Amino acid sequence: MHVPTLVVHGGDDRVVPPAQGEWFLRALPLGESWLRPRDGHIGVLDSIPLALDWLLRHGSVPHADSSSRGGSPSL
């Protein structure tokens, strides 16, 4: 994938080892990793507000050209 991608992984995750997140990140040219050393598999959910801020800074929402449709852009 060639889009900004955030990989958030807990260092104490006993379900998916951190090495799996590192492997996944190597396949993402525009990937960024956040390792949360004291979080487990579910604990990373505490980072959702920060991850949403990251998405707002790095993501984009395509907008329709309102002049060609005669209305407001759709999301």
XYZ file of N, CA and C in Angstrom:
225
model
N 0.848 -1.170 0.000
C 0.000 0.000 0.000
C 0.891 1.230 0.000
N 0.503 2.209 -0.753
C 1.271 3.448 -0.837
C 0.453 4.607 -0.302
N -0.052 4.425 0.900
C -0.791 5.469 1.604
C -0.229 5.547 3.021
N -0.312 6.702 3.657
C 0.143 6.783 5.043
C -0.633 5.773 5.900
N 0.121 4.969 6.649
C -0.476 3.918 7.467
C 0.167 3.940 8.837
N -0.644 3.880 9.863
C -0.162 3.869 11.239
C -0.328 2.466 11.805
N 0.770 1.922 12.329
C 0.743 0.618 12.989
C 0.985 0.872 14.465
N -0.020 0.593 15.291
C 0.088 0.771 16.745
C 0.154 -0.612 17.355
N 1.211 -0.856 18.137
C 1.406 -2.193 18.685
C 1.829 -2.106 20.143
N 1.285 -3.005 20.947
C 1.641 -3.079 22.359
C 2.855 -3.973 22.569
N 3.818 -3.489 23.321
C 5.015 -4.272 23.612
C 4.737 -5.500 24.449
N 3.662 -5.481 25.238
C 3.281 -6.629 26.063
C 2.141 -7.432 25.441
N 1.947 -7.305 24.143
C 0.882 -8.038 23.439
C 1.228 -9.525 23.444
N 0.359 -10.347 24.049
C 0.588 -11.791 24.075
C -0.208 -12.512 22.991
N -0.989 -11.766 22.209
C -1.771 -12.352 21.127
C -0.996 -12.245 19.804
N -0.510 -11.039 19.513
C 0.265 -10.798 18.292
C 1.616 -10.232 18.731
N 2.698 -10.963 18.499
C 4.005 -10.473 18.954
C 4.415 -9.196 18.227
N 5.156 -8.319 18.921
C 5.620 -7.077 18.291
C 6.392 -7.308 16.994
N 7.075 -8.426 16.877
C 7.813 -8.716 15.639
C 6.871 -8.785 14.441
N 5.632 -9.207 14.653
C 4.658 -9.254 13.555
C 4.329 -7.838 13.078
N 4.192 -6.901 14.006
C 3.959 -5.508 13.632
C 5.133 -4.924 12.857
N 6.358 -5.301 13.270
C 7.551 -4.824 12.561
C 7.592 -5.389 11.140
N 7.227 -6.667 10.986
C 7.182 -7.287 9.662
C 6.172 -6.561 8.770
N 4.991 -6.299 9.327
C 3.939 -5.612 8.589
C 4.407 -4.228 8.154
N 5.084 -3.531 9.050
C 5.546 -2.180 8.762
C 6.551 -2.157 7.605
N 7.385 -3.179 7.489
C 8.367 -3.221 6.386
C 7.686 -3.270 5.023
N 6.444 -3.727 4.974
C 5.707 -3.795 3.699
C 4.975 -2.492 3.390
N 5.077 -1.521 4.278
C 4.347 -0.258 4.119
C 5.338 0.882 3.916
N 5.575 1.299 2.671
C 6.561 2.346 2.417
C 6.258 3.658 3.142
N 5.001 3.943 3.378
C 4.625 5.183 4.063
C 4.131 4.889 5.477
N 4.572 3.762 6.021
C 4.111 3.355 7.347
C 4.866 4.043 8.466
N 4.178 4.187 9.569
C 4.766 4.728 10.793
C 4.370 3.786 11.921
N 5.304 3.555 12.823
C 5.063 2.623 13.918
C 5.028 3.351 15.255
N 4.052 2.988 16.043
C 3.998 3.430 17.437
C 4.038 2.182 18.290
N 5.156 1.922 18.939
C 5.247 0.815 19.878
C 4.934 1.363 21.258
N 3.922 0.794 21.866
C 3.515 1.202 23.210
C 3.981 0.104 24.163
N 5.179 0.294 24.766
C 5.860 -0.787 25.477
C 5.056 -1.437 26.608
N 4.232 -0.689 27.302
C 3.510 -1.254 28.449
C 2.099 -1.708 28.107
N 1.697 -1.591 26.851
C 0.348 -1.996 26.445
C 0.336 -3.432 25.957
N -0.793 -4.086 26.205
C -1.017 -5.418 25.662
C -1.833 -5.316 24.386
N -2.542 -6.388 24.083
C -3.314 -6.449 22.841
C -4.464 -5.438 22.830
N -5.141 -5.282 23.957
C -6.289 -4.367 24.043
C -5.866 -2.983 24.535
N -4.777 -2.904 25.272
C -4.330 -1.641 25.843
C -4.044 -0.562 24.816
N -3.715 -0.960 23.582
C -3.417 0.040 22.555
C -4.652 0.862 22.216
N -5.834 0.374 22.603
C -7.054 1.138 22.324
C -7.050 2.488 23.036
N -6.251 2.605 24.090
C -6.137 3.898 24.776
C -5.518 4.961 23.874
N -4.840 4.545 22.813
C -4.192 5.505 21.917
C -5.103 5.955 20.780
N -6.357 5.542 20.789
C -7.270 5.912 19.700
C -7.356 7.426 19.492
N -7.513 8.250 20.535
C -7.578 9.699 20.277
C -6.325 10.229 19.568
N -5.152 9.754 19.976
C -3.918 10.192 19.316
C -3.842 9.664 17.888
N -4.304 8.429 17.678
C -4.291 7.857 16.327
C -5.239 8.617 15.406
N -6.380 9.046 15.919
C -7.310 9.831 15.103
C -6.697 11.172 14.719
N -5.971 11.787 15.647
C -5.252 13.027 15.314
C -4.221 12.769 14.223
N -3.520 11.624 14.310
C -2.541 11.255 13.287
C -3.231 11.122 11.927
N -4.396 10.482 11.919
C -5.134 10.322 10.666
C -5.532 11.668 10.065
N -5.935 12.593 10.911
C -6.304 13.920 10.412
C -5.108 14.634 9.786
N -3.930 14.419 10.350
C -2.726 15.066 9.820
C -2.199 14.385 8.562
N -2.338 13.068 8.450
C -1.710 12.316 7.368
C -2.681 11.789 6.323
N -3.934 11.711 6.654
C -4.896 11.133 5.727
C -5.542 12.189 4.860
N -6.309 11.731 3.919
C -7.072 12.654 3.087
C -8.411 12.022 2.781
N -9.397 12.847 2.676
C -10.735 12.401 2.326
C -11.025 12.927 0.936
N -11.286 12.039 -0.017
C -11.579 12.530 -1.370
C -12.898 13.291 -1.389
N -12.904 14.400 -2.068
C -14.117 15.213 -2.197
C -14.532 15.256 -3.658
N -15.807 15.122 -3.871
C -16.321 15.239 -5.240
C -16.244 16.702 -5.664
N -16.093 16.928 -6.933
C -16.091 18.285 -7.461
C -17.524 18.800 -7.431
N -17.813 19.707 -6.514
C -19.196 20.171 -6.341
C -19.714 20.903 -7.567
N -18.810 21.484 -8.390
C -19.307 22.217 -9.549
C -19.865 21.254 -10.609
N -19.342 20.036 -10.678
C -19.828 19.109 -11.693
C -21.117 18.398 -11.256
N -21.400 18.398 -9.959
C -22.586 17.726 -9.476
C -23.687 18.708 -9.065
N -23.315 19.948 -8.947
C -24.306 20.950 -8.571
C -24.711 20.900 -7.115
N -23.924 20.240 -6.282
C -24.284 20.149 -4.865
C -23.051 20.193 -3.993
N -23.238 19.815 -2.737
C -22.099 19.808 -1.843
C -21.244 18.570 -2.062
N -19.970 18.679 -1.702
C -19.098 17.524 -1.850
C -19.591 16.361 -0.994
N -19.462 15.170 -1.515
C -19.834 13.997 -0.728
C -18.588 13.400 -0.099
N -18.775 12.762 1.026
C -17.640 12.113 1.721
C -17.730 10.631 1.569
